[in-house]
Amino acid sequence: MTGAVLFDMDGVLLDSRHTMLATLAGIATVALGRRVTAVDLPPDALTSPRVEVLTGLGVAEADELCALWWDPALATATGTTLFPGVLEGLTAIKGAGIATGLVTLQTRTRLPWLLPRAVLALLDVTVCREDAEAKPAPDGLLLALGKLGADPFETAFLGDTVGDIAAARAAGITPLGAAWGYAGPAALKAAGAAAVLDDPIRIGPGLLDFTSCPRTGLTATARTR
């Protein structure tokens, strides 16, 4: 295969905003004994560690409670869906002979709950929470590169948080930002994204075109599929 494109999942391939907020609110509700809704969560709830969010709401022993309750709450929450164009974009990438990979903070057991089987079939490698130190550490991306036998200089990583961009830069991979995700384009540019894509329909083989771009925070508007 020529080159590789790696992806974060939540906020990049998968629109899970409602589900993640509902999961946080549900655990807080049970722990605190009062109704907590998504509007009660802090504005940065989706980009902050879940334990920090819950602790800030007054939940004691949040780490232990997440270990017990997170998967049941997530499995029963509804609302996850692929962003428009993701399946078509991944299909085009695979059709071009480009390797694909997922590097996510989700555990491996959750992937079948969250991603359609058709998407999982298009991924050559998946690196999950239990496989490597979490982003912003580059470990997960480096593990994916090793499994694919890919050169970091011919690899792009599309993420939606500051931690994603930092991890890609540390791994020597071209960092691309997903403006439709959790952090927003301004934060991604400030973090050093080589380009910030403005729409998920931009996902395609053209993502590798950015690997030769200077890392100066461009906004992508050209067709990439």
mmCIF file with all atom_site columns, C-alpha atoms in Angstrom:
data_model
loop_
_atom_site.group_PDB
_atom_site.id
_atom_site.type_symbol
_atom_site.label_atom_id
_atom_site.label_alt_id
_atom_site.label_comp_id
_atom_site.label_asym_id
_atom_site.label_entity_id
_atom_site.label_seq_id
_atom_site.pdbx_PDB_ins_code
_atom_site.Cartn_x
_atom_site.Cartn_y
_atom_site.Cartn_z
_atom_site.occupancy
_atom_site.B_iso_or_equiv
_atom_site.pdbx_formal_charge
_atom_site.auth_seq_id
_atom_site.auth_comp_id
_atom_site.auth_asym_id
_atom_site.auth_atom_id
_atom_site.pdbx_PDB_model_num
ATOM 1   C CA . MET A 1 1   ? 0.000   0.000  0.000  1.00 0.00 ? 1   MET A CA 1
ATOM 2   C CA . THR A 1 2   ? 1.057   3.595  -0.626 1.00 0.00 ? 2   THR A CA 1
ATOM 3   C CA . GLY A 1 3   ? 0.767   5.910  2.349  1.00 0.00 ? 3   GLY A CA 1
ATOM 4   C CA . ALA A 1 4   ? -1.682  5.692  5.226  1.00 0.00 ? 4   ALA A CA 1
ATOM 5   C CA . VAL A 1 5   ? -4.504  7.740  6.683  1.00 0.00 ? 5   VAL A CA 1
ATOM 6   C CA . LEU A 1 6   ? -5.298  7.386  10.382 1.00 0.00 ? 6   LEU A CA 1
ATOM 7   C CA . PHE A 1 7   ? -8.441  8.658  12.064 1.00 0.00 ? 7   PHE A CA 1
ATOM 8   C CA . ASP A 1 8   ? -9.750  9.497  15.475 1.00 0.00 ? 8   ASP A CA 1
ATOM 9   C CA . MET A 1 9   ? -13.300 8.187  15.875 1.00 0.00 ? 9   MET A CA 1
ATOM 10  C CA . ASP A 1 10  ? -15.573 10.383 18.004 1.00 0.00 ? 10  ASP A CA 1
ATOM 11  C CA . GLY A 1 11  ? -16.125 13.752 16.397 1.00 0.00 ? 11  GLY A CA 1
ATOM 12  C CA . VAL A 1 12  ? -14.315 12.699 13.210 1.00 0.00 ? 12  VAL A CA 1
ATOM 13  C CA . LEU A 1 13  ? -15.955 9.577  11.779 1.00 0.00 ? 13  LEU A CA 1
ATOM 14  C CA . LEU A 1 14  ? -18.753 9.305  14.297 1.00 0.00 ? 14  LEU A CA 1
ATOM 15  C CA . ASP A 1 15  ? -21.159 11.974 15.473 1.00 0.00 ? 15  ASP A CA 1
ATOM 16  C CA . SER A 1 16  ? -21.453 10.831 19.071 1.00 0.00 ? 16  SER A CA 1
ATOM 17  C CA . ARG A 1 17  ? -21.864 14.220 20.745 1.00 0.00 ? 17  ARG A CA 1
ATOM 18  C CA . HIS A 1 18  ? -25.353 13.520 22.115 1.00 0.00 ? 18  HIS A CA 1
ATOM 19  C CA . THR A 1 19  ? -24.427 10.001 23.238 1.00 0.00 ? 19  THR A CA 1
ATOM 20  C CA . MET A 1 20  ? -21.302 11.060 25.122 1.00 0.00 ? 20  MET A CA 1
ATOM 21  C CA . LEU A 1 21  ? -23.069 13.929 26.860 1.00 0.00 ? 21  LEU A CA 1
ATOM 22  C CA . ALA A 1 22  ? -25.984 11.669 27.775 1.00 0.00 ? 22  ALA A CA 1
ATOM 23  C CA . THR A 1 23  ? -23.583 9.088  29.202 1.00 0.00 ? 23  THR A CA 1
ATOM 24  C CA . LEU A 1 24  ? -21.822 11.677 31.363 1.00 0.00 ? 24  LEU A CA 1
ATOM 25  C CA . ALA A 1 25  ? -25.132 13.131 32.528 1.00 0.00 ? 25  ALA A CA 1
ATOM 26  C CA . GLY A 1 26  ? -26.540 9.688  33.297 1.00 0.00 ? 26  GLY A CA 1
ATOM 27  C CA . ILE A 1 27  ? -23.612 8.677  35.493 1.00 0.00 ? 27  ILE A CA 1
ATOM 28  C CA . ALA A 1 28  ? -23.715 12.035 37.291 1.00 0.00 ? 28  ALA A CA 1
ATOM 29  C CA . THR A 1 29  ? -27.462 11.621 37.875 1.00 0.00 ? 29  THR A CA 1
ATOM 30  C CA . VAL A 1 30  ? -27.060 8.208  39.516 1.00 0.00 ? 30  VAL A CA 1
ATOM 31  C CA . ALA A 1 31  ? -24.005 9.240  41.539 1.00 0.00 ? 31  ALA A CA 1
ATOM 32  C CA . LEU A 1 32  ? -25.451 12.508 42.831 1.00 0.00 ? 32  LEU A CA 1
ATOM 33  C CA . GLY A 1 33  ? -29.024 11.361 43.329 1.00 0.00 ? 33  GLY A CA 1
ATOM 34  C CA . ARG A 1 34  ? -30.474 14.252 41.347 1.00 0.00 ? 34  ARG A CA 1
ATOM 35  C CA . ARG A 1 35  ? -31.285 14.835 37.718 1.00 0.00 ? 35  ARG A CA 1
ATOM 36  C CA . VAL A 1 36  ? -28.309 16.026 35.677 1.00 0.00 ? 36  VAL A CA 1
ATOM 37  C CA . THR A 1 37  ? -28.822 16.827 31.991 1.00 0.00 ? 37  THR A CA 1
ATOM 38  C CA . ALA A 1 38  ? -26.487 17.719 29.143 1.00 0.00 ? 38  ALA A CA 1
ATOM 39  C CA . VAL A 1 39  ? -27.091 21.428 29.720 1.00 0.00 ? 39  VAL A CA 1
ATOM 40  C CA . ASP A 1 40  ? -25.691 21.045 33.239 1.00 0.00 ? 40  ASP A CA 1
ATOM 41  C CA . LEU A 1 41  ? -22.343 19.818 31.920 1.00 0.00 ? 41  LEU A CA 1
ATOM 42  C CA . PRO A 1 42  ? -19.412 22.218 31.407 1.00 0.00 ? 42  PRO A CA 1
ATOM 43  C CA . PRO A 1 43  ? -18.859 23.605 27.875 1.00 0.00 ? 43  PRO A CA 1
ATOM 44  C CA . ASP A 1 44  ? -15.657 21.575 27.500 1.00 0.00 ? 44  ASP A CA 1
ATOM 45  C CA . ALA A 1 45  ? -17.233 18.286 28.622 1.00 0.00 ? 45  ALA A CA 1
ATOM 46  C CA . LEU A 1 46  ? -16.482 16.581 25.306 1.00 0.00 ? 46  LEU A CA 1
ATOM 47  C CA . THR A 1 47  ? -12.828 17.561 25.201 1.00 0.00 ? 47  THR A CA 1
ATOM 48  C CA . SER A 1 48  ? -11.980 17.031 28.872 1.00 0.00 ? 48  SER A CA 1
ATOM 49  C CA . PRO A 1 49  ? -11.267 13.707 30.612 1.00 0.00 ? 49  PRO A CA 1
ATOM 50  C CA . ARG A 1 50  ? -14.538 12.211 31.816 1.00 0.00 ? 50  ARG A CA 1
ATOM 51  C CA . VAL A 1 51  ? -13.249 11.818 35.373 1.00 0.00 ? 51  VAL A CA 1
ATOM 52  C CA . GLU A 1 52  ? -12.417 15.531 35.535 1.00 0.00 ? 52  GLU A CA 1
ATOM 53  C CA . VAL A 1 53  ? -15.888 16.441 34.264 1.00 0.00 ? 53  VAL A CA 1
ATOM 54  C CA . LEU A 1 54  ? -17.644 14.222 36.779 1.00 0.00 ? 54  LEU A CA 1
ATOM 55  C CA . THR A 1 55  ? -15.409 15.308 39.653 1.00 0.00 ? 55  THR A CA 1
ATOM 56  C CA . GLY A 1 56  ? -16.144 18.919 38.802 1.00 0.00 ? 56  GLY A CA 1
ATOM 57  C CA . LEU A 1 57  ? -19.858 18.167 39.138 1.00 0.00 ? 57  LEU A CA 1
ATOM 58  C CA . GLY A 1 58  ? -19.249 16.815 42.627 1.00 0.00 ? 58  GLY A CA 1
ATOM 59  C CA . VAL A 1 59  ? -19.113 13.094 41.865 1.00 0.00 ? 59  VAL A CA 1
ATOM 60  C CA . ALA A 1 60  ? -16.883 11.262 44.347 1.00 0.00 ? 60  ALA A CA 1
ATOM 61  C CA . GLU A 1 61  ? -14.670 8.389  43.207 1.00 0.00 ? 61  GLU A CA 1
ATOM 62  C CA . ALA A 1 62  ? -15.465 9.202  39.592 1.00 0.00 ? 62  ALA A CA 1
ATOM 63  C CA . ASP A 1 63  ? -12.801 6.888  38.198 1.00 0.00 ? 63  ASP A CA 1
ATOM 64  C CA . GLU A 1 64  ? -14.228 3.869  40.006 1.00 0.00 ? 64  GLU A CA 1
ATOM 65  C CA . LEU A 1 65  ? -17.782 4.748  38.999 1.00 0.00 ? 65  LEU A CA 1
ATOM 66  C CA . CYS A 1 66  ? -16.792 5.082  35.348 1.00 0.00 ? 66  CYS A CA 1
ATOM 67  C CA . ALA A 1 67  ? -15.218 1.631  35.490 1.00 0.00 ? 67  ALA A CA 1
ATOM 68  C CA . LEU A 1 68  ? -18.537 0.249  36.727 1.00 0.00 ? 68  LEU A CA 1
ATOM 69  C CA . TRP A 1 69  ? -21.112 2.291  34.862 1.00 0.00 ? 69  TRP A CA 1
ATOM 70  C CA . TRP A 1 70  ? -19.605 3.776  31.711 1.00 0.00 ? 70  TRP A CA 1
ATOM 71  C CA . ASP A 1 71  ? -20.111 0.820  29.377 1.00 0.00 ? 71  ASP A CA 1
ATOM 72  C CA . PRO A 1 72  ? -23.732 0.086  30.417 1.00 0.00 ? 72  PRO A CA 1
ATOM 73  C CA . ALA A 1 73  ? -24.623 3.774  30.139 1.00 0.00 ? 73  ALA A CA 1
ATOM 74  C CA . LEU A 1 74  ? -22.919 4.136  26.758 1.00 0.00 ? 74  LEU A CA 1
ATOM 75  C CA . ALA A 1 75  ? -24.408 0.910  25.389 1.00 0.00 ? 75  ALA A CA 1
ATOM 76  C CA . THR A 1 76  ? -27.946 2.048  26.135 1.00 0.00 ? 76  THR A CA 1
ATOM 77  C CA . ALA A 1 77  ? -27.545 5.663  24.995 1.00 0.00 ? 77  ALA A CA 1
ATOM 78  C CA . THR A 1 78  ? -28.794 6.464  21.509 1.00 0.00 ? 78  THR A CA 1
ATOM 79  C CA . GLY A 1 79  ? -27.946 8.973  18.840 1.00 0.00 ? 79  GLY A CA 1
ATOM 80  C CA . THR A 1 80  ? -24.604 7.940  17.336 1.00 0.00 ? 80  THR A CA 1
ATOM 81  C CA . THR A 1 81  ? -24.390 8.178  13.571 1.00 0.00 ? 81  THR A CA 1
ATOM 82  C CA . LEU A 1 82  ? -21.682 8.449  10.939 1.00 0.00 ? 82  LEU A CA 1
ATOM 83  C CA . PHE A 1 83  ? -20.989 11.911 9.637  1.00 0.00 ? 83  PHE A CA 1
ATOM 84  C CA . PRO A 1 84  ? -22.193 12.311 6.035  1.00 0.00 ? 84  PRO A CA 1
ATOM 85  C CA . GLY A 1 85  ? -19.623 11.092 3.517  1.00 0.00 ? 85  GLY A CA 1
ATOM 86  C CA . VAL A 1 86  ? -17.524 9.028  5.936  1.00 0.00 ? 86  VAL A CA 1
ATOM 87  C CA . LEU A 1 87  ? -18.372 5.612  4.498  1.00 0.00 ? 87  LEU A CA 1
ATOM 88  C CA . GLU A 1 88  ? -17.911 6.828  0.935  1.00 0.00 ? 88  GLU A CA 1
ATOM 89  C CA . GLY A 1 89  ? -14.638 8.522  1.826  1.00 0.00 ? 89  GLY A CA 1
ATOM 90  C CA . LEU A 1 90  ? -13.179 5.460  3.514  1.00 0.00 ? 90  LEU A CA 1
ATOM 91  C CA . THR A 1 91  ? -14.252 3.323  0.564  1.00 0.00 ? 91  THR A CA 1
ATOM 92  C CA . ALA A 1 92  ? -12.465 5.686  -1.816 1.00 0.00 ? 92  ALA A CA 1
ATOM 93  C CA . ILE A 1 93  ? -9.310  5.619  0.322  1.00 0.00 ? 93  ILE A CA 1
ATOM 94  C CA . LYS A 1 94  ? -9.256  1.834  0.316  1.00 0.00 ? 94  LYS A CA 1
ATOM 95  C CA . GLY A 1 95  ? -9.954  1.783  -3.400 1.00 0.00 ? 95  GLY A CA 1
ATOM 96  C CA . ALA A 1 96  ? -6.867  3.914  -3.956 1.00 0.00 ? 96  ALA A CA 1
ATOM 97  C CA . GLY A 1 97  ? -4.703  1.319  -2.184 1.00 0.00 ? 97  GLY A CA 1
ATOM 98  C CA . ILE A 1 98  ? -4.083  3.507  0.861  1.00 0.00 ? 98  ILE A CA 1
ATOM 99  C CA . ALA A 1 99  ? -3.854  1.916  4.309  1.00 0.00 ? 99  ALA A CA 1
ATOM 100 C CA . THR A 1 100 ? -6.342  3.031  6.941  1.00 0.00 ? 100 THR A CA 1
ATOM 101 C CA . GLY A 1 101 ? -6.346  2.972  10.713 1.00 0.00 ? 101 GLY A CA 1
ATOM 102 C CA . LEU A 1 102 ? -8.317  4.073  13.750 1.00 0.00 ? 102 LEU A CA 1
ATOM 103 C CA . VAL A 1 103 ? -6.682  5.428  16.915 1.00 0.00 ? 103 VAL A CA 1
ATOM 104 C CA . THR A 1 104 ? -9.339  6.025  19.550 1.00 0.00 ? 104 THR A CA 1
ATOM 105 C CA . LEU A 1 105 ? -9.824  6.445  23.279 1.00 0.00 ? 105 LEU A CA 1
ATOM 106 C CA . GLN A 1 106 ? -12.741 4.022  23.109 1.00 0.00 ? 106 GLN A CA 1
ATOM 107 C CA . THR A 1 107 ? -12.175 0.434  24.198 1.00 0.00 ? 107 THR A CA 1
ATOM 108 C CA . ARG A 1 108 ? -12.196 -2.361 21.653 1.00 0.00 ? 108 ARG A CA 1
ATOM 109 C CA . THR A 1 109 ? -15.373 -3.909 23.029 1.00 0.00 ? 109 THR A CA 1
ATOM 110 C CA . ARG A 1 110 ? -17.275 -0.699 22.293 1.00 0.00 ? 110 ARG A CA 1
ATOM 111 C CA . LEU A 1 111 ? -16.400 -0.467 18.616 1.00 0.00 ? 111 LEU A CA 1
ATOM 112 C CA . PRO A 1 112 ? -19.183 -2.807 17.399 1.00 0.00 ? 112 PRO A CA 1
ATOM 113 C CA . TRP A 1 113 ? -21.723 -0.781 19.398 1.00 0.00 ? 113 TRP A CA 1
ATOM 114 C CA . LEU A 1 114 ? -20.583 2.483  17.911 1.00 0.00 ? 114 LEU A CA 1
ATOM 115 C CA . LEU A 1 115 ? -19.360 1.877  14.355 1.00 0.00 ? 115 LEU A CA 1
ATOM 116 C CA . PRO A 1 116 ? -21.238 0.121  11.553 1.00 0.00 ? 116 PRO A CA 1
ATOM 117 C CA . ARG A 1 117 ? -19.741 -3.177 10.427 1.00 0.00 ? 117 ARG A CA 1
ATOM 118 C CA . ALA A 1 118 ? -19.123 -1.701 6.974  1.00 0.00 ? 118 ALA A CA 1
ATOM 119 C CA . VAL A 1 119 ? -16.804 0.929  8.464  1.00 0.00 ? 119 VAL A CA 1
ATOM 120 C CA . LEU A 1 120 ? -14.910 -1.535 10.646 1.00 0.00 ? 120 LEU A CA 1
ATOM 121 C CA . ALA A 1 121 ? -14.293 -3.667 7.551  1.00 0.00 ? 121 ALA A CA 1
ATOM 122 C CA . LEU A 1 122 ? -12.541 -0.724 5.874  1.00 0.00 ? 122 LEU A CA 1
ATOM 123 C CA . LEU A 1 123 ? -10.011 -0.237 8.680  1.00 0.00 ? 123 LEU A CA 1
ATOM 124 C CA . ASP A 1 124 ? -6.709  -2.093 8.404  1.00 0.00 ? 124 ASP A CA 1
ATOM 125 C CA . VAL A 1 125 ? -5.788  -1.501 12.038 1.00 0.00 ? 125 VAL A CA 1
ATOM 126 C CA . THR A 1 126 ? -7.573  -0.302 15.171 1.00 0.00 ? 126 THR A CA 1
ATOM 127 C CA . VAL A 1 127 ? -5.711  0.991  18.206 1.00 0.00 ? 127 VAL A CA 1
ATOM 128 C CA . CYS A 1 128 ? -7.909  1.378  21.281 1.00 0.00 ? 128 CYS A CA 1
ATOM 129 C CA . ARG A 1 129 ? -7.673  2.651  24.853 1.00 0.00 ? 129 ARG A CA 1
ATOM 130 C CA . GLU A 1 130 ? -6.183  -0.585 26.195 1.00 0.00 ? 130 GLU A CA 1
ATOM 131 C CA . ASP A 1 131 ? -3.496  -0.815 23.509 1.00 0.00 ? 131 ASP A CA 1
ATOM 132 C CA . ALA A 1 132 ? -1.394  2.295  24.186 1.00 0.00 ? 132 ALA A CA 1
ATOM 133 C CA . GLU A 1 133 ? -1.088  5.433  26.289 1.00 0.00 ? 133 GLU A CA 1
ATOM 134 C CA . ALA A 1 134 ? -3.835  7.869  25.420 1.00 0.00 ? 134 ALA A CA 1
ATOM 135 C CA . LYS A 1 135 ? -3.363  10.892 23.187 1.00 0.00 ? 135 LYS A CA 1
ATOM 136 C CA . PRO A 1 136 ? -1.763  13.445 23.369 1.00 0.00 ? 136 PRO A CA 1
ATOM 137 C CA . ALA A 1 137 ? 0.968   10.824 23.773 1.00 0.00 ? 137 ALA A CA 1
ATOM 138 C CA . PRO A 1 138 ? 2.016   9.577  20.316 1.00 0.00 ? 138 PRO A CA 1
ATOM 139 C CA . ASP A 1 139 ? 2.117   5.921  21.384 1.00 0.00 ? 139 ASP A CA 1
ATOM 140 C CA . GLY A 1 140 ? -1.135  4.867  19.726 1.00 0.00 ? 140 GLY A CA 1
ATOM 141 C CA . LEU A 1 141 ? -0.241  6.482  16.425 1.00 0.00 ? 141 LEU A CA 1
ATOM 142 C CA . LEU A 1 142 ? 3.224   4.957  16.481 1.00 0.00 ? 142 LEU A CA 1
ATOM 143 C CA . LEU A 1 143 ? 1.697   1.550  17.207 1.00 0.00 ? 143 LEU A CA 1
ATOM 144 C CA . ALA A 1 144 ? -0.639  1.932  14.226 1.00 0.00 ? 144 ALA A CA 1
ATOM 145 C CA . LEU A 1 145 ? 2.290   2.913  11.992 1.00 0.00 ? 145 LEU A CA 1
ATOM 146 C CA . GLY A 1 146 ? 4.207   -0.135 13.125 1.00 0.00 ? 146 GLY A CA 1
ATOM 147 C CA . LYS A 1 147 ? 1.302   -2.481 12.435 1.00 0.00 ? 147 LYS A CA 1
ATOM 148 C CA . LEU A 1 148 ? 0.806   -1.001 8.974  1.00 0.00 ? 148 LEU A CA 1
ATOM 149 C CA . GLY A 1 149 ? 4.489   -0.718 8.152  1.00 0.00 ? 149 GLY A CA 1
ATOM 150 C CA . ALA A 1 150 ? 3.796   2.888  7.167  1.00 0.00 ? 150 ALA A CA 1
ATOM 151 C CA . ASP A 1 151 ? 6.219   5.806  6.971  1.00 0.00 ? 151 ASP A CA 1
ATOM 152 C CA . PRO A 1 152 ? 5.127   8.744  9.167  1.00 0.00 ? 152 PRO A CA 1
ATOM 153 C CA . PHE A 1 153 ? 6.152   11.177 6.422  1.00 0.00 ? 153 PHE A CA 1
ATOM 154 C CA . GLU A 1 154 ? 3.584   9.535  4.133  1.00 0.00 ? 154 GLU A CA 1
ATOM 155 C CA . THR A 1 155 ? 0.858   9.393  6.753  1.00 0.00 ? 155 THR A CA 1
ATOM 156 C CA . ALA A 1 156 ? -1.882  11.811 7.765  1.00 0.00 ? 156 ALA A CA 1
ATOM 157 C CA . PHE A 1 157 ? -3.940  11.720 10.951 1.00 0.00 ? 157 PHE A CA 1
ATOM 158 C CA . LEU A 1 158 ? -7.365  13.359 11.050 1.00 0.00 ? 158 LEU A CA 1
ATOM 159 C CA . GLY A 1 159 ? -8.457  14.367 14.539 1.00 0.00 ? 159 GLY A CA 1
ATOM 160 C CA . ASP A 1 160 ? -10.769 16.852 16.183 1.00 0.00 ? 160 ASP A CA 1
ATOM 161 C CA . THR A 1 161 ? -9.058  17.799 19.452 1.00 0.00 ? 161 THR A CA 1
ATOM 162 C CA . VAL A 1 162 ? -5.905  19.592 20.539 1.00 0.00 ? 162 VAL A CA 1
ATOM 163 C CA . GLY A 1 163 ? -4.642  16.278 21.916 1.00 0.00 ? 163 GLY A CA 1
ATOM 164 C CA . ASP A 1 164 ? -5.073  14.644 18.520 1.00 0.00 ? 164 ASP A CA 1
ATOM 165 C CA . ILE A 1 165 ? -2.989  17.318 16.833 1.00 0.00 ? 165 ILE A CA 1
ATOM 166 C CA . ALA A 1 166 ? -0.293  17.135 19.508 1.00 0.00 ? 166 ALA A CA 1
ATOM 167 C CA . ALA A 1 167 ? -0.080  13.350 19.201 1.00 0.00 ? 167 ALA A CA 1
ATOM 168 C CA . ALA A 1 168 ? 0.306   13.485 15.428 1.00 0.00 ? 168 ALA A CA 1
ATOM 169 C CA . ARG A 1 169 ? 3.009   16.122 15.614 1.00 0.00 ? 169 ARG A CA 1
ATOM 170 C CA . ALA A 1 170 ? 4.896   14.108 18.228 1.00 0.00 ? 170 ALA A CA 1
ATOM 171 C CA . ALA A 1 171 ? 4.690   11.011 16.023 1.00 0.00 ? 171 ALA A CA 1
ATOM 172 C CA . GLY A 1 172 ? 5.997   12.868 12.970 1.00 0.00 ? 172 GLY A CA 1
ATOM 173 C CA . ILE A 1 173 ? 2.663   12.411 11.174 1.00 0.00 ? 173 ILE A CA 1
ATOM 174 C CA . THR A 1 174 ? 0.914   15.205 9.292  1.00 0.00 ? 174 THR A CA 1
ATOM 175 C CA . PRO A 1 175 ? -1.825  16.476 11.652 1.00 0.00 ? 175 PRO A CA 1
ATOM 176 C CA . LEU A 1 176 ? -5.153  17.333 10.054 1.00 0.00 ? 176 LEU A CA 1
ATOM 177 C CA . GLY A 1 177 ? -8.095  18.875 11.893 1.00 0.00 ? 177 GLY A CA 1
ATOM 178 C CA . ALA A 1 178 ? -11.782 18.065 11.560 1.00 0.00 ? 178 ALA A CA 1
ATOM 179 C CA . ALA A 1 179 ? -13.652 21.349 11.954 1.00 0.00 ? 179 ALA A CA 1
ATOM 180 C CA . TRP A 1 180 ? -16.949 19.494 12.470 1.00 0.00 ? 180 TRP A CA 1
ATOM 181 C CA . GLY A 1 181 ? -15.657 17.798 15.628 1.00 0.00 ? 181 GLY A CA 1
ATOM 182 C CA . TYR A 1 182 ? -15.473 18.689 19.280 1.00 0.00 ? 182 TYR A CA 1
ATOM 183 C CA . ALA A 1 183 ? -12.752 21.348 19.597 1.00 0.00 ? 183 ALA A CA 1
ATOM 184 C CA . GLY A 1 184 ? -13.526 23.584 16.604 1.00 0.00 ? 184 GLY A CA 1
ATOM 185 C CA . PRO A 1 185 ? -11.311 25.002 13.842 1.00 0.00 ? 185 PRO A CA 1
ATOM 186 C CA . ALA A 1 186 ? -9.701  27.832 15.823 1.00 0.00 ? 186 ALA A CA 1
ATOM 187 C CA . ALA A 1 187 ? -8.354  25.491 18.498 1.00 0.00 ? 187 ALA A CA 1
ATOM 188 C CA . LEU A 1 188 ? -7.114  23.025 15.880 1.00 0.00 ? 188 LEU A CA 1
ATOM 189 C CA . LYS A 1 189 ? -5.273  25.728 13.942 1.00 0.00 ? 189 LYS A CA 1
ATOM 190 C CA . ALA A 1 190 ? -3.723  27.082 17.124 1.00 0.00 ? 190 ALA A CA 1
ATOM 191 C CA . ALA A 1 191 ? -2.577  23.574 18.040 1.00 0.00 ? 191 ALA A CA 1
ATOM 192 C CA . GLY A 1 192 ? -0.627  23.315 14.792 1.00 0.00 ? 192 GLY A CA 1
ATOM 193 C CA . ALA A 1 193 ? -2.843  21.410 12.369 1.00 0.00 ? 193 ALA A CA 1
ATOM 194 C CA . ALA A 1 194 ? -1.328  21.370 8.890  1.00 0.00 ? 194 ALA A CA 1
ATOM 195 C CA . ALA A 1 195 ? -4.839  21.880 7.515  1.00 0.00 ? 195 ALA A CA 1
ATOM 196 C CA . VAL A 1 196 ? -8.346  22.039 8.929  1.00 0.00 ? 196 VAL A CA 1
ATOM 197 C CA . LEU A 1 197 ? -10.971 20.349 6.790  1.00 0.00 ? 197 LEU A CA 1
ATOM 198 C CA . ASP A 1 198 ? -14.313 22.100 6.729  1.00 0.00 ? 198 ASP A CA 1
ATOM 199 C CA . ASP A 1 199 ? -16.641 19.172 5.963  1.00 0.00 ? 199 ASP A CA 1
ATOM 200 C CA . PRO A 1 200 ? -16.547 15.371 6.423  1.00 0.00 ? 200 PRO A CA 1
ATOM 201 C CA . ILE A 1 201 ? -17.197 14.912 2.721  1.00 0.00 ? 201 ILE A CA 1
ATOM 202 C CA . ARG A 1 202 ? -13.558 16.019 2.310  1.00 0.00 ? 202 ARG A CA 1
ATOM 203 C CA . ILE A 1 203 ? -12.476 12.604 3.605  1.00 0.00 ? 203 ILE A CA 1
ATOM 204 C CA . GLY A 1 204 ? -10.820 10.693 0.780  1.00 0.00 ? 204 GLY A CA 1
ATOM 205 C CA . PRO A 1 205 ? -7.478  9.796  -0.848 1.00 0.00 ? 205 PRO A CA 1
ATOM 206 C CA . GLY A 1 206 ? -6.665  13.504 -1.184 1.00 0.00 ? 206 GLY A CA 1
ATOM 207 C CA . LEU A 1 207 ? -5.928  13.655 2.538  1.00 0.00 ? 207 LEU A CA 1
ATOM 208 C CA . LEU A 1 208 ? -2.445  12.411 1.705  1.00 0.00 ? 208 LEU A CA 1
ATOM 209 C CA . ASP A 1 209 ? -1.896  15.520 -0.442 1.00 0.00 ? 209 ASP A CA 1
ATOM 210 C CA . PHE A 1 210 ? -1.440  17.465 2.778  1.00 0.00 ? 210 PHE A CA 1
ATOM 211 C CA . THR A 1 211 ? 1.556   15.425 3.850  1.00 0.00 ? 211 THR A CA 1
ATOM 212 C CA . SER A 1 212 ? 3.762   17.685 1.732  1.00 0.00 ? 212 SER A CA 1
ATOM 213 C CA . CYS A 1 213 ? 2.135   20.900 3.032  1.00 0.00 ? 213 CYS A CA 1
ATOM 214 C CA . PRO A 1 214 ? 3.898   23.202 5.496  1.00 0.00 ? 214 PRO A CA 1
ATOM 215 C CA . ARG A 1 215 ? 2.297   22.851 8.934  1.00 0.00 ? 215 ARG A CA 1
ATOM 216 C CA . THR A 1 216 ? 0.929   26.371 9.131  1.00 0.00 ? 216 THR A CA 1
ATOM 217 C CA . GLY A 1 217 ? -2.789  25.924 9.812  1.00 0.00 ? 217 GLY A CA 1
ATOM 218 C CA . LEU A 1 218 ? -4.414  26.054 6.399  1.00 0.00 ? 218 LEU A CA 1
ATOM 219 C CA . THR A 1 219 ? -8.156  25.718 5.893  1.00 0.00 ? 219 THR A CA 1
ATOM 220 C CA . ALA A 1 220 ? -8.962  23.036 3.338  1.00 0.00 ? 220 ALA A CA 1
ATOM 221 C CA . THR A 1 221 ? -11.551 23.955 0.727  1.00 0.00 ? 221 THR A CA 1
ATOM 222 C CA . ALA A 1 222 ? -10.364 21.985 -2.306 1.00 0.00 ? 222 ALA A CA 1
ATOM 223 C CA . ARG A 1 223 ? -11.989 18.669 -3.138 1.00 0.00 ? 223 ARG A CA 1
ATOM 224 C CA . THR A 1 224 ? -10.114 15.836 -1.462 1.00 0.00 ? 224 THR A CA 1
ATOM 225 C CA . ARG A 1 225 ? -12.108 12.795 -2.461 1.00 0.00 ? 225 ARG A CA 1
#
